[in-house]
Coordinates of C-alpha atoms in Angstrom, one line a residue:
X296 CA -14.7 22.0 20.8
X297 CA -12.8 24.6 22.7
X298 CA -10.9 24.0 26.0
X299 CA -10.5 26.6 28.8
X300 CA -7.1 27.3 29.7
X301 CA -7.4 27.1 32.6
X302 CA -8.9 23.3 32.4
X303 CA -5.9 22.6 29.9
X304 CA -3.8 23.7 32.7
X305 CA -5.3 22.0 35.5
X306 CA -5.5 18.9 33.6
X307 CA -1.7 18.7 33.7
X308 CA -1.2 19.3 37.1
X309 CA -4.0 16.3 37.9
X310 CA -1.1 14.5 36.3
X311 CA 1.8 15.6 37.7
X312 CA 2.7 15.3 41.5
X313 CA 2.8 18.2 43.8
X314 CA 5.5 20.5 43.8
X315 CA 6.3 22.0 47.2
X316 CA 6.9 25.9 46.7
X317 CA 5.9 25.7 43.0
X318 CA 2.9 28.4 43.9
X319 CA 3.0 31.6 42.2
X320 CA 3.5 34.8 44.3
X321 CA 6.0 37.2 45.6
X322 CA 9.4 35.7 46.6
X323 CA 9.0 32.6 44.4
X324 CA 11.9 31.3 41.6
X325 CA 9.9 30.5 38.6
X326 CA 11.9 32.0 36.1
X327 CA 10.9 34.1 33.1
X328 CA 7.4 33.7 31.7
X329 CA 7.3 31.3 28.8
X330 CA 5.7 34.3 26.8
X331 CA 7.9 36.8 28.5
X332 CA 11.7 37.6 27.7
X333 CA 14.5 37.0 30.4
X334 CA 15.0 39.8 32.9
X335 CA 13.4 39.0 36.3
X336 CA 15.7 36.9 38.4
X337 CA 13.8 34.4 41.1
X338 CA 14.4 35.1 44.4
X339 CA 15.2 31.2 45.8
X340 CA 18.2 30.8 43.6
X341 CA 17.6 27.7 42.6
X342 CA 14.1 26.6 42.3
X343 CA 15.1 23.7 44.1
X344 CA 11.5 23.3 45.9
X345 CA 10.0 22.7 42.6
X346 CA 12.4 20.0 41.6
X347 CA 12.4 17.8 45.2
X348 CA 8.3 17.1 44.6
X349 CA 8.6 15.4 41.5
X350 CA 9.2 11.7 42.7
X351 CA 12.7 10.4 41.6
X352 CA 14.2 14.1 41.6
X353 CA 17.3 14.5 44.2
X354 CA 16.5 17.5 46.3
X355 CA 18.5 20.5 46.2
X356 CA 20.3 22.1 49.4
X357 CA 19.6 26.0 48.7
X358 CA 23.2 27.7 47.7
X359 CA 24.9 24.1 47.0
X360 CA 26.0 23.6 43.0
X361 CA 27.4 20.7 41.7
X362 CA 31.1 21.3 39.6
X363 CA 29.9 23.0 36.5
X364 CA 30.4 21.2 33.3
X365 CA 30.1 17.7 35.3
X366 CA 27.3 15.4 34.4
X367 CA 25.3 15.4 37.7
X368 CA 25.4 19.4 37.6
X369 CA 23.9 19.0 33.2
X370 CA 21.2 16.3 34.8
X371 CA 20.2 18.5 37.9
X372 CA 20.1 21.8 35.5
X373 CA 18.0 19.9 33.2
X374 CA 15.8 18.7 35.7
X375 CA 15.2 22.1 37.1
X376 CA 14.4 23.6 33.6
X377 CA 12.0 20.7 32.4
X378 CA 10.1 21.2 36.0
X379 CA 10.3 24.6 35.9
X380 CA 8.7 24.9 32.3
X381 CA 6.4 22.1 32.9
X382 CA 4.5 24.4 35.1
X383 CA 3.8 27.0 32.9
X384 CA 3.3 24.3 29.9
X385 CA -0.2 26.1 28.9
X386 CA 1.4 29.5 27.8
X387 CA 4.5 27.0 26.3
X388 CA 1.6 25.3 24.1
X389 CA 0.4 28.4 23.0
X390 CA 3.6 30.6 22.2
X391 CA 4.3 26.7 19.9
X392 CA 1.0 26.9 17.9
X393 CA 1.4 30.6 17.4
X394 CA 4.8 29.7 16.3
X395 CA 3.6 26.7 13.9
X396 CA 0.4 28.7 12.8
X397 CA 3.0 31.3 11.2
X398 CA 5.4 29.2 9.0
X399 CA 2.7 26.3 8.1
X400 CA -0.5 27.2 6.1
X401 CA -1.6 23.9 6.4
X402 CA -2.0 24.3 10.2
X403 CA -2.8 27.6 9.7
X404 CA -6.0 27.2 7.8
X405 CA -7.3 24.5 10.7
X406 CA -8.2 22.1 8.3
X407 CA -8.0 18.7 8.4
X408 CA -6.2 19.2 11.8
X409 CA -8.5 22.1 13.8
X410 CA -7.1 24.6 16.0
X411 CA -7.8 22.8 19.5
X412 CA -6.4 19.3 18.0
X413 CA -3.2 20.4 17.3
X414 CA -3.0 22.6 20.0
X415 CA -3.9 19.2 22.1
X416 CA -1.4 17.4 20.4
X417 CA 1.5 20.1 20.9
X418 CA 0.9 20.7 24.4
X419 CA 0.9 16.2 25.2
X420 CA 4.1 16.2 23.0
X421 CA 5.6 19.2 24.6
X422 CA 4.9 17.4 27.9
X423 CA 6.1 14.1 27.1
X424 CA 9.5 15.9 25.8
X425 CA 10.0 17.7 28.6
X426 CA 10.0 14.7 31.1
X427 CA 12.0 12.6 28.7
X428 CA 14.7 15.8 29.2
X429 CA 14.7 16.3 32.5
X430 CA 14.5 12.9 33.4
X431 CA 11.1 13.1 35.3
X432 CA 8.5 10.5 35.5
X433 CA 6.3 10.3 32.4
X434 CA 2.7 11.5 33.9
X435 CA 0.4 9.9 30.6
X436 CA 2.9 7.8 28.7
X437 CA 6.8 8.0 27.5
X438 CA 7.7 10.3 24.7
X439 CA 8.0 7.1 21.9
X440 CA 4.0 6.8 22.2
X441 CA 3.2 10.3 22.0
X442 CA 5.4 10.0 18.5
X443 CA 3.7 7.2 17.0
X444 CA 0.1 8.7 17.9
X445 CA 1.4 12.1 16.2
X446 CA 2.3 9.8 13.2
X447 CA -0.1 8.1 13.4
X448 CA -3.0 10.7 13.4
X449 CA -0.8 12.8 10.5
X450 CA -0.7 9.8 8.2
X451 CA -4.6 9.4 9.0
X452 CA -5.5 13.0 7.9
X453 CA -2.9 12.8 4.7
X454 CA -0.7 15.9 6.0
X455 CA 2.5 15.7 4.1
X456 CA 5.0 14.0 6.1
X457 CA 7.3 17.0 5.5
X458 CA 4.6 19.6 6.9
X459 CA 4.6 17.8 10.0
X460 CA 8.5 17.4 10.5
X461 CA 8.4 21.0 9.6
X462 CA 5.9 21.3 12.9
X463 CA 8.2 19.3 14.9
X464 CA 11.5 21.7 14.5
X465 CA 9.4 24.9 14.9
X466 CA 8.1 23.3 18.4
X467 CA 11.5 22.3 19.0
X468 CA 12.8 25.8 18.2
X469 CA 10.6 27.1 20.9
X470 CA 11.5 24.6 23.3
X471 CA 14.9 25.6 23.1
X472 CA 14.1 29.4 23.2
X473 CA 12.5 29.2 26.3
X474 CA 15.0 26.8 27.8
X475 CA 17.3 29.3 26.8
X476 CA 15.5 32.5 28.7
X477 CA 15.3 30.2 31.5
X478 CA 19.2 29.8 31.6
X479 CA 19.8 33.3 31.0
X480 CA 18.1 34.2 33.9
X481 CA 19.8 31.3 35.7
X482 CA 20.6 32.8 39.8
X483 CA 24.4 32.2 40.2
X484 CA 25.2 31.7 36.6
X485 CA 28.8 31.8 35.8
X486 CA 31.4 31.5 32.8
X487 CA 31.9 27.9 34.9
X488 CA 28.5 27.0 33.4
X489 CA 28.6 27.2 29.8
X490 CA 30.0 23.6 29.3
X491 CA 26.7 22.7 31.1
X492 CA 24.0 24.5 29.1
X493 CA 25.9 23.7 26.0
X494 CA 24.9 19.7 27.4
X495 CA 21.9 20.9 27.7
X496 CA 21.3 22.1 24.1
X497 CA 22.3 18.7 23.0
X498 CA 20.1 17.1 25.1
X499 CA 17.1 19.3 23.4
X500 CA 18.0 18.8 20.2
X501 CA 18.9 14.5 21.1
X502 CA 15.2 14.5 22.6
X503 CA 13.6 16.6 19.6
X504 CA 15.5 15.0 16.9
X505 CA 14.6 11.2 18.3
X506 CA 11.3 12.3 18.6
X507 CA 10.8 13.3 15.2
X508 CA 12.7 9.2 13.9
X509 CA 9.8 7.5 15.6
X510 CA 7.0 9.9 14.3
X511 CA 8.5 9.4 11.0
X512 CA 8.5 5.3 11.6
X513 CA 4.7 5.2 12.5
X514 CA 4.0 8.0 9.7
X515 CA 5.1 5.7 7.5
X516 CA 4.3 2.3 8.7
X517 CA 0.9 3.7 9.5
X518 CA 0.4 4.9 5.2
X519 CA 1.6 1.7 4.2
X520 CA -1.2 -0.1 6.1
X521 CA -3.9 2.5 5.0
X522 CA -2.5 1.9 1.3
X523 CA -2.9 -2.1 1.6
X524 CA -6.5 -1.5 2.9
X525 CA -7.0 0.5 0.1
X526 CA -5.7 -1.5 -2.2
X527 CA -7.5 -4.5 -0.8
X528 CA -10.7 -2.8 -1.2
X529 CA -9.8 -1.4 -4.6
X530 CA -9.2 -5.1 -5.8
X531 CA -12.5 -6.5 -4.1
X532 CA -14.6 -4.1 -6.1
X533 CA -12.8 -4.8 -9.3
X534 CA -13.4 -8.1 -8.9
X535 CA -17.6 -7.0 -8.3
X536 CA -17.5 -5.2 -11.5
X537 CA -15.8 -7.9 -13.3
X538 CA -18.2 -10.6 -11.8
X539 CA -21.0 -8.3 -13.2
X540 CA -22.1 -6.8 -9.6
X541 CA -22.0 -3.6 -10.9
X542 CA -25.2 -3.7 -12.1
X543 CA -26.4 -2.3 -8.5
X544 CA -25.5 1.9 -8.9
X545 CA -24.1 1.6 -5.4
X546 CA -20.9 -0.8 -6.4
X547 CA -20.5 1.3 -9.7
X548 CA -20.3 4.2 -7.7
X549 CA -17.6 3.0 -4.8
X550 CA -15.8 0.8 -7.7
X551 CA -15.4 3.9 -9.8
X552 CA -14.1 6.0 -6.7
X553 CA -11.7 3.6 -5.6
X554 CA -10.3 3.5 -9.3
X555 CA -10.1 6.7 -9.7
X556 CA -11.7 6.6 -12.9
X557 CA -15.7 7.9 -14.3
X558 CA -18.5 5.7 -14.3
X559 CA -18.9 6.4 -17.6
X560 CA -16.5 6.5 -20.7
X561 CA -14.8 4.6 -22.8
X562 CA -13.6 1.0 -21.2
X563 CA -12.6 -2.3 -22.8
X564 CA -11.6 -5.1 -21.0
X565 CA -8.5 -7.1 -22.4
X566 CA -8.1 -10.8 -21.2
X567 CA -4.3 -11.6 -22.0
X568 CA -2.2 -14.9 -21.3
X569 CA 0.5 -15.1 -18.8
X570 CA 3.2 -16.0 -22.0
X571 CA 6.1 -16.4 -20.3
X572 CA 8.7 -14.2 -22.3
X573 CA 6.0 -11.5 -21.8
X574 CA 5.8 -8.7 -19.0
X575 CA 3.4 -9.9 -16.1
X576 CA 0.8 -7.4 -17.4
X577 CA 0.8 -4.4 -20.1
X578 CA 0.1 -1.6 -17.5
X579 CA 3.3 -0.1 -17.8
X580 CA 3.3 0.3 -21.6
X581 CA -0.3 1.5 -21.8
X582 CA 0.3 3.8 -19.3
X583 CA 3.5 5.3 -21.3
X584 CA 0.4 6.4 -24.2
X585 CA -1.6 7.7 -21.9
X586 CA -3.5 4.7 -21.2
X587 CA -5.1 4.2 -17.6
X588 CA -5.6 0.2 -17.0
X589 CA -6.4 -1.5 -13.8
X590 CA -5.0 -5.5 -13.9
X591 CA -5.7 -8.8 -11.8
X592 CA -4.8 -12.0 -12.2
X593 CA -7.5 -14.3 -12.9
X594 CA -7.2 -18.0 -13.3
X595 CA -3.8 -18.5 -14.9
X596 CA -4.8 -15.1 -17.2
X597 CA -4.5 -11.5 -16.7
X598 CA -7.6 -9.2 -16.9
X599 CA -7.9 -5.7 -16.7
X600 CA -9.9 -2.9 -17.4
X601 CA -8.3 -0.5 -19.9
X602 CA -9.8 3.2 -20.6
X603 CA -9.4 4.5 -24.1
X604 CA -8.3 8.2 -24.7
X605 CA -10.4 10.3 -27.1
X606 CA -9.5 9.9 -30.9
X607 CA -11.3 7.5 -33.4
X608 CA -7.9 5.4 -33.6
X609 CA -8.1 4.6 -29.8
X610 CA -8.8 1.0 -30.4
X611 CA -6.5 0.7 -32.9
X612 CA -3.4 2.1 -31.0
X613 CA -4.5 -0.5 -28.2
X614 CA -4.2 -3.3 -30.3
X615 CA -1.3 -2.2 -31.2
X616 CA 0.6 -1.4 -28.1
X617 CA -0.5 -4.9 -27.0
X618 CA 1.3 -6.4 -29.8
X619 CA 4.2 -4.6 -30.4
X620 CA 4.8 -3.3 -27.1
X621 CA 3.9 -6.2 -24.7
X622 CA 4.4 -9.8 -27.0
X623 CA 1.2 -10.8 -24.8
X624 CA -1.2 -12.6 -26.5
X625 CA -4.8 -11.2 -25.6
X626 CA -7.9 -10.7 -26.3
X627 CA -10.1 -7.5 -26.8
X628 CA -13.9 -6.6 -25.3
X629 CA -16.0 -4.4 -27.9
X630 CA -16.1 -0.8 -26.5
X631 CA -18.3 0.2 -23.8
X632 CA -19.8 2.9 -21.9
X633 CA -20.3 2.1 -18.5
X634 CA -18.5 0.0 -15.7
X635 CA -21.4 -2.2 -15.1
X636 CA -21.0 -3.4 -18.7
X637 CA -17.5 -4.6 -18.0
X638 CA -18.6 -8.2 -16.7
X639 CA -20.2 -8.8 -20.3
X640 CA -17.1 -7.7 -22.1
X641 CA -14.7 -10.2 -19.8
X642 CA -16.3 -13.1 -21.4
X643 CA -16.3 -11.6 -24.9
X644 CA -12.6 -10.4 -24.3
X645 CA -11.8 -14.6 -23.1
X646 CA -13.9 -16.2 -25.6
X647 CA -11.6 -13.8 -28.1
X648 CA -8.2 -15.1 -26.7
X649 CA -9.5 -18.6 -27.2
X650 CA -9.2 -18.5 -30.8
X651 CA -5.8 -17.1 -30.8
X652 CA -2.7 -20.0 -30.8
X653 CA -1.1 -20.0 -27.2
X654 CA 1.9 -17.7 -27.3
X655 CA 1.6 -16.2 -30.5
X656 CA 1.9 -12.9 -29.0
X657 CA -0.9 -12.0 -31.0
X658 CA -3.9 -9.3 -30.2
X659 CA -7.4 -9.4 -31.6
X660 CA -10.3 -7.6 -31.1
X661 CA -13.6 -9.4 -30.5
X662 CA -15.2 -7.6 -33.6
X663 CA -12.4 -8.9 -35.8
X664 CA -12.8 -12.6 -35.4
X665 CA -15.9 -12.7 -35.4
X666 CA -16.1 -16.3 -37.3
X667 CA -13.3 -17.9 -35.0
X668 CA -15.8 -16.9 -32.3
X669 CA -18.7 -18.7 -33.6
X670 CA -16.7 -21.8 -34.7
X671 CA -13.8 -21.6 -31.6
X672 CA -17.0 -23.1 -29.4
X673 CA -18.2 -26.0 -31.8
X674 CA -15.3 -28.0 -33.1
X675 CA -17.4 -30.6 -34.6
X676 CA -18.4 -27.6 -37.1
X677 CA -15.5 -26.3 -37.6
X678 CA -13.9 -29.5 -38.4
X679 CA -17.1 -30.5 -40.8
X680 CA -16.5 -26.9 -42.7
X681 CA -13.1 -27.7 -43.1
X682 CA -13.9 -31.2 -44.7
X683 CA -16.1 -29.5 -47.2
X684 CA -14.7 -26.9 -48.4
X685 CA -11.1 -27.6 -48.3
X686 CA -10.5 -31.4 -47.4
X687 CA -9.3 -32.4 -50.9
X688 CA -6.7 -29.3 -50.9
X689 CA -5.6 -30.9 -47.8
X690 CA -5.4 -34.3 -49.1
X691 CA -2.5 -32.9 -51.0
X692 CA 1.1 -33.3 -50.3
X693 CA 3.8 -30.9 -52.2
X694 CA 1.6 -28.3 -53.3
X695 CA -0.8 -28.0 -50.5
X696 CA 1.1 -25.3 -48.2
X697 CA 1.6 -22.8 -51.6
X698 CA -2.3 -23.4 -52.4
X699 CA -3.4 -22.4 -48.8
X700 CA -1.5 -19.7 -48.8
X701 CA -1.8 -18.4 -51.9
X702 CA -5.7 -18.6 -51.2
X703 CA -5.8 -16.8 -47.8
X704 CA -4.0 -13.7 -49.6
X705 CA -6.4 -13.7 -52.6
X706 CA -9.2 -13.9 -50.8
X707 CA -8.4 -11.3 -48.3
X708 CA -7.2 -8.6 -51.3
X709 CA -10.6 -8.9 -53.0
X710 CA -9.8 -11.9 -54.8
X711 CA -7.5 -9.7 -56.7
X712 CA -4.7 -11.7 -58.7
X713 CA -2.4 -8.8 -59.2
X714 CA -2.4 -7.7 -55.3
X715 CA -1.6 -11.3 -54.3
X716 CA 1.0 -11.5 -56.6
X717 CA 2.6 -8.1 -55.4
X718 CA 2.5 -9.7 -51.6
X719 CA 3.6 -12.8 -52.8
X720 CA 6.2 -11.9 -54.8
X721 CA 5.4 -13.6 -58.0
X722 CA 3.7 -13.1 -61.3
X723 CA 0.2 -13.0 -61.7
X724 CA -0.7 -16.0 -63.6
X725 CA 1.1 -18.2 -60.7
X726 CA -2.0 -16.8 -58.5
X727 CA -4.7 -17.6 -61.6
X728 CA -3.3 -20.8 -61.7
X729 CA -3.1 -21.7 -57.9
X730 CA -6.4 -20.5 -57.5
X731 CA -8.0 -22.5 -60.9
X732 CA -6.3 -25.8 -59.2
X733 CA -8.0 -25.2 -55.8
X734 CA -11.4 -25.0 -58.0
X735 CA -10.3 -28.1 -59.7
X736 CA -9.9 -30.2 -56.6
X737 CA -12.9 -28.9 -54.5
X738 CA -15.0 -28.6 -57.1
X739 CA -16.4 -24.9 -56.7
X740 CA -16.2 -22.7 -58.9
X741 CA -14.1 -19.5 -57.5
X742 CA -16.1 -17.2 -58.9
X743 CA -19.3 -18.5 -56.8
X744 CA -19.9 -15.8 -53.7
X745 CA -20.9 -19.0 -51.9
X746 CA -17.9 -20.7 -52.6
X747 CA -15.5 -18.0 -51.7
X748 CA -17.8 -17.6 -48.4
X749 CA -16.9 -21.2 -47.6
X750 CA -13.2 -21.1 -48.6
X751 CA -12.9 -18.3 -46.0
X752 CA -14.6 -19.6 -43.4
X753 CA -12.9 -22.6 -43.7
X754 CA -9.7 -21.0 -43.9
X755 CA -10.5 -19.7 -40.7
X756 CA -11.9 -22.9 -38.8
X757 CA -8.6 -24.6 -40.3
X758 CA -6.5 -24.0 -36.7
X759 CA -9.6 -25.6 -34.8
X760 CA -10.6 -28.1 -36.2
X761 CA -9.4 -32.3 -36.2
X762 CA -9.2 -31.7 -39.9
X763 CA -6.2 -29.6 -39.7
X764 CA -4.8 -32.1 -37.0
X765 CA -5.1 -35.3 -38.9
X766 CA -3.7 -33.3 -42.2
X767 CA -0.3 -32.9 -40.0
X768 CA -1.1 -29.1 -40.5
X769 CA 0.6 -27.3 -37.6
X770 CA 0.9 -23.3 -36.3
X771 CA 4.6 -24.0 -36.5
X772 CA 5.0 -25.0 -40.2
X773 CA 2.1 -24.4 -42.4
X774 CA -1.0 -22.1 -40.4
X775 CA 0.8 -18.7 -39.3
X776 CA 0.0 -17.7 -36.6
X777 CA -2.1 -14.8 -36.1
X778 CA 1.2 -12.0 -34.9
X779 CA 2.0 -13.0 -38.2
X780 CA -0.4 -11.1 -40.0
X781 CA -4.1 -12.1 -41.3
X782 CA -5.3 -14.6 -39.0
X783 CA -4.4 -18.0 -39.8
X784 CA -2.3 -17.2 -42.8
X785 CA -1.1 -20.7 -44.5
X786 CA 3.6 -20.3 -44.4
X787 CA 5.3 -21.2 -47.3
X788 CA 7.5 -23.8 -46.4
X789 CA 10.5 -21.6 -47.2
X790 CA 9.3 -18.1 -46.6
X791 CA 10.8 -15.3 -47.9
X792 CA 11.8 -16.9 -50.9
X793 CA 10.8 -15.7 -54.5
X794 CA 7.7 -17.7 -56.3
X795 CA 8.6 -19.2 -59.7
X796 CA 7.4 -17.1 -62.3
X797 CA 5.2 -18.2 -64.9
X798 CA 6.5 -17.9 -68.6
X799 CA 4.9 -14.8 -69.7
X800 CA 3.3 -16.9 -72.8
X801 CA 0.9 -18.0 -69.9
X802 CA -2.7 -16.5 -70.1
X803 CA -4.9 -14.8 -67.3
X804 CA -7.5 -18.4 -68.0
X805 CA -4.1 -20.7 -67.8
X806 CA -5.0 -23.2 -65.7
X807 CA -1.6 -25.4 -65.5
X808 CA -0.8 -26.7 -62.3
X809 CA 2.6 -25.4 -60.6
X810 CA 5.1 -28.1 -59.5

C-alpha cells in the first residue's frame, strides 16, 4: 500500500509538538534542503525558534553562542540540527531508501521487505535517532524499541543479518551527510567551532553504532526463538510419523517439509541403545557418508529416521558405519518407500535390537535375523529347540565350547570341512571329527537337511533361551557376541590359539573324539 508524502509527513508532525517559526517561507532559518547541497544561509542565524517549541529544549537568545568546543554549546548544536532535520524527515527518508536501494539488492528487488515497509521502517528509525541525538523527547517510543522491532521484523523475513547492518551504516552515512550540510551552512560558523561538530560526529556515529548492538541482540534472540519453534514442531511431527500418523497425506506432507527431506525415497528406521561408551546418536558419522538421519530419544533408546543414498550397497555401508563407526548396538527396519511406512519399520527395527546382547556394539538388519526374530518373542520355544537339538552337546563339559563352535562355522560355510578348518586354523579331519561326535551325542545324522535345519536354529535360539542359562553358557565366555562375527558364534575358550592337528593317518570318515 502506498502512502502520500504528504500524509507521511503530517503524520510526524501529529507527533511532534509545535515549533514556533518552523513555517517555511521567506526569511526563515531552515538550513539546506535534505535533498539539496549546502549554499543557502538562513536568515535567523540560529534557528533558535525551532528549537524553544520542542518541550525540554532551552531557548535560544538570537546572536548569543555558548563557548565553542564546550559541552552545552555540542548539546545546543545538536539539538538545533536533530530539530532542524526532523522537520524535513520525509525528503531525509527518501534520499536513505534511495541510498540503501543502490548498494543492497535485497532491498532493491522489494522482496520479502516491500518498498513502502522499509521506507516506513527507515523513516521511524531515522526519527527515533534523531531525538535520541539531539536530546528531544521521543514522540512514538525511544530509539532501543525501534531497534528490536527492526530486528525483530528482519529475523522474521530471514534477511541476512549482515544485509541489514549493511542498511543500517548506509542510513547512518546519510544521517551524517546531511548533518554535515547542515553545519556547513551553519550562520556564524567559526574555526572556534570545529571541536564542536567534531562532538557532534561522535555523537552520530555513538547513536548509529548503539543502535545497530540492540538490533543485532533482538535479530538474534528473535532467530533463536523461531529456530526452537521450529524445531519443536519438527520433533512433534517426527514423533506423528513414528507413531504411524502419517498415514493421513496431510502429516506426511508437513512432516516431510519440516525435515527437509521427500515423501518418498529410500528410509529405514534404526532403533539403537544408549550404550554408554557409545556417541548419544550416529548422526554425526552418517552424515560424514552422506547420510541424512533425523534422531529422538525414545524410551531409554535412540530412534531415528535414516535416508539411504542411491547405490545397491546403501544398506550395507549403513550397517557398517553403525558398527564400526558408532560401537552402538542397533537395530535395522527393512527398506521403505514412503514416510507413512516409518511407524511399521520402528517396531521391526526394536524387535531387531531385542535379539542382539546389550552392549555388544553390534548392528543387524531385520532381514538378517530373521530366526532370532521369530524365537526372541517365545522363549519357551526357543528354549525347547535348544533341548532338542543340542541339549546333550550341552550336557558336556571340556569339549562342549570347541563342538559349538566348531559347528556354527561348518554350518555357516556350507557344511564345508575344509573352509572351517581354514577359519579355524586346524586340519580338516579335526572338523570331520568334531562334527561326527556332535551326531553321536544328539543322535542325528549330519548329513539329514532336517537335522542341520535344527542344529542351526538351535544354534541361534542358544543366547535366548533357559537352556543356555542353566548350561552356565554366557555372551562373555562361550556364545560371541554378535560384533564378533556370525551371530551367536560359540568362543574357544582360548581364542586365537592353534587347534591340534590330527595325525595325517586320520581319514575324512575318522570319527575319534578330540580330547
Amino acid at each position: 500500500m502506498a502512502f502520500a508524502k504528504s500524509s507521511r509527513y503530517g503524520a510526524a508532525m501529529t507527533r511532534t509538538p509545535a515549533r514556533p517559526g518552523s513555517e517555511a517561507g521567506p526569511g526563515t532559518g531552515t538550513g539546506p534542503g535534505i535533498g539539496s547541497r549546502a549554499g543557502t544561509e538562513p536568515t535567523d542565524g540560529t534557528g533558535a525558534g525551532r528549537v524553544s517549541g520542542r518541550a525540554g529544549a532551552a531557548p535560544a537568545v538570537a546572536g548569543a553562542r555558548s563557548p565553542m568546543g564546550s559541552a552545552s554549546a555540542a548539546g545546543a548544536l545538536r539539538r538545533t540540527l536533530a530539530t532542524s532535520m526532523l522537520d524535513d524527515i520525509d525528503r531525509l527518508t527518501d534520499r536513505a531508501v534511495d541510498d540503501i536501494h543502490a548498494h543492497s539488492g535485497t532491498y532493491a528487488s522489494g522482496t520479502p521487505v516491500t518498498h513502502d515497509e522499509l521506507w516506513e521502517f527507515v523513516r521511524d528509525n531515522l526519527m527515533r535517532a534523531l531525538e535520541d541525538f539531539g536530546g528531544l523527547p521521543p514522540t512514538g517510543g525511544d530509539l532501543d524499541r525501534a531497534a528490536r522491532a527492526t530486528g525483530r521484523r528482519r529475523a522474521e523475513q530471514d534477511v541476512p543479518l549482515d544485509t541489514v547492518l549493511r542498511a543500517y551504516r548506509r542510513g547512518g552515512r546519510v544521517l551524517w551527510q546531511v548533518m554535515a550540510e547542515h553545519l556547513r551552512a551553519r550562520p556564524g560558523r567559526d574555526s572556534d567551532s570545529r571541536d564542536t561538530e567534531l562532538d557532534v560526529a561522535g555523537a552520530v556515529w555513538e547513536t548509529i553504532d548503539r543502535y545497530s548492538v540492540v538490533m543485532s541482540d533482538a535479530y538474534r534472540l528473535t532467530q533463536l526463538e523461531m529456530q526452537s519453534r521450529q524445531d519443536t514442531r519438527r520433533v512433534a511431527l517426527f514423533e506423528a510419523v513414528l507413531d504411524g500418523r502419517a498415514d493421513d497425506p496431510a502429516v506426511a506432507a508437513a512432516a516431510a517439509a519440516a525435515l527437509g527431506v521427500p515423501p518418498r525415497d529410500r528410509y529405514v528406521v534404526v532403533v539403537a541403545a544408549q550404550d554408554p561408551a557409545a556417541p548419544p546418536h550416529p548422526a554425526p558419522v552418517l552424515e560424514a557418508r552422506g547420510m541424512w538421519s533425523f534422531w529422538r530419544p525414545r524410551a531409554g533408546r535412540y530412534a531415528g529416521i535414516v535416508r539411504l543414498p542411491r547405490g545397491a550397497d546403501a544398506a550395507h555401508t549403513l550397517l557398517d558405519l553403525l558398527r564400526h563407526g558408532t560401537g552402538a548396538t542397533a537395530g535395522v527396519s527393512p527398506e521403505f518407500e514412503r514416510l507413512a511406512q516409518a511407524g511399521r519399520a520402528l517396531r521391526l527395527a526394536e524387535q531387531t535390537l531385542r535379539t542382539l546382547p546389550v552392549g555388544s556394539g553390534e548392528a543387524a538388519a531385520f532381514d538378517d535375523r530373521l530366526a532370532e526374530v521369530l524365537l526372541s518373542g517365545r522363549s519357551d520355544i526357543a528354549d525347547r529347540i535348544v533341548t532338542v537339538h543340542l541339549g546333550p552337546v550341552l550336557a558336556t563339559t571340556g569339549e562342549r565350547a570347541a563342538l559349538l563352535r566348531t559347528l556354527r562355522v561348518w554350518l555357516d560355510n556350507g557344511c564345508s570341512a575344509a573352509k572351517a578348518a581354514e577359519l579355524l586354523y586346524c586340519h580338516r579331519n579335526t572338523v570331520l571329527n568334531r562334527i561326527s561326535r556332535v551326531s553321536e551325542l544328539t543322535g542325528r545324522p549330519s548329513e539329514s537337511g532336517d537335522t542341520r535345519l535344527g542344529w542351526a536354529l538351535a544354534l541361534r535360539a542358544l543366547p535366548l533361551a533357559g537352556a543356555a542359562q542353566d548350561a552356565g553358557l554366557t555372551a562373555s565366555r562361550e556364545v560371541e557376541p554378535a560384533g564378533g562375527g556370525a551371530e551367536g558364534h560359540v568362543q574357544d575358550p582360548t581364542p586365537g590359539r592353534r587347534e591340534a592337528e590330527v595325525p595325517s593317518d586320520a581319514g575324512p570318515t575318522d570319527v575319534a573324539v578330540t580330547p
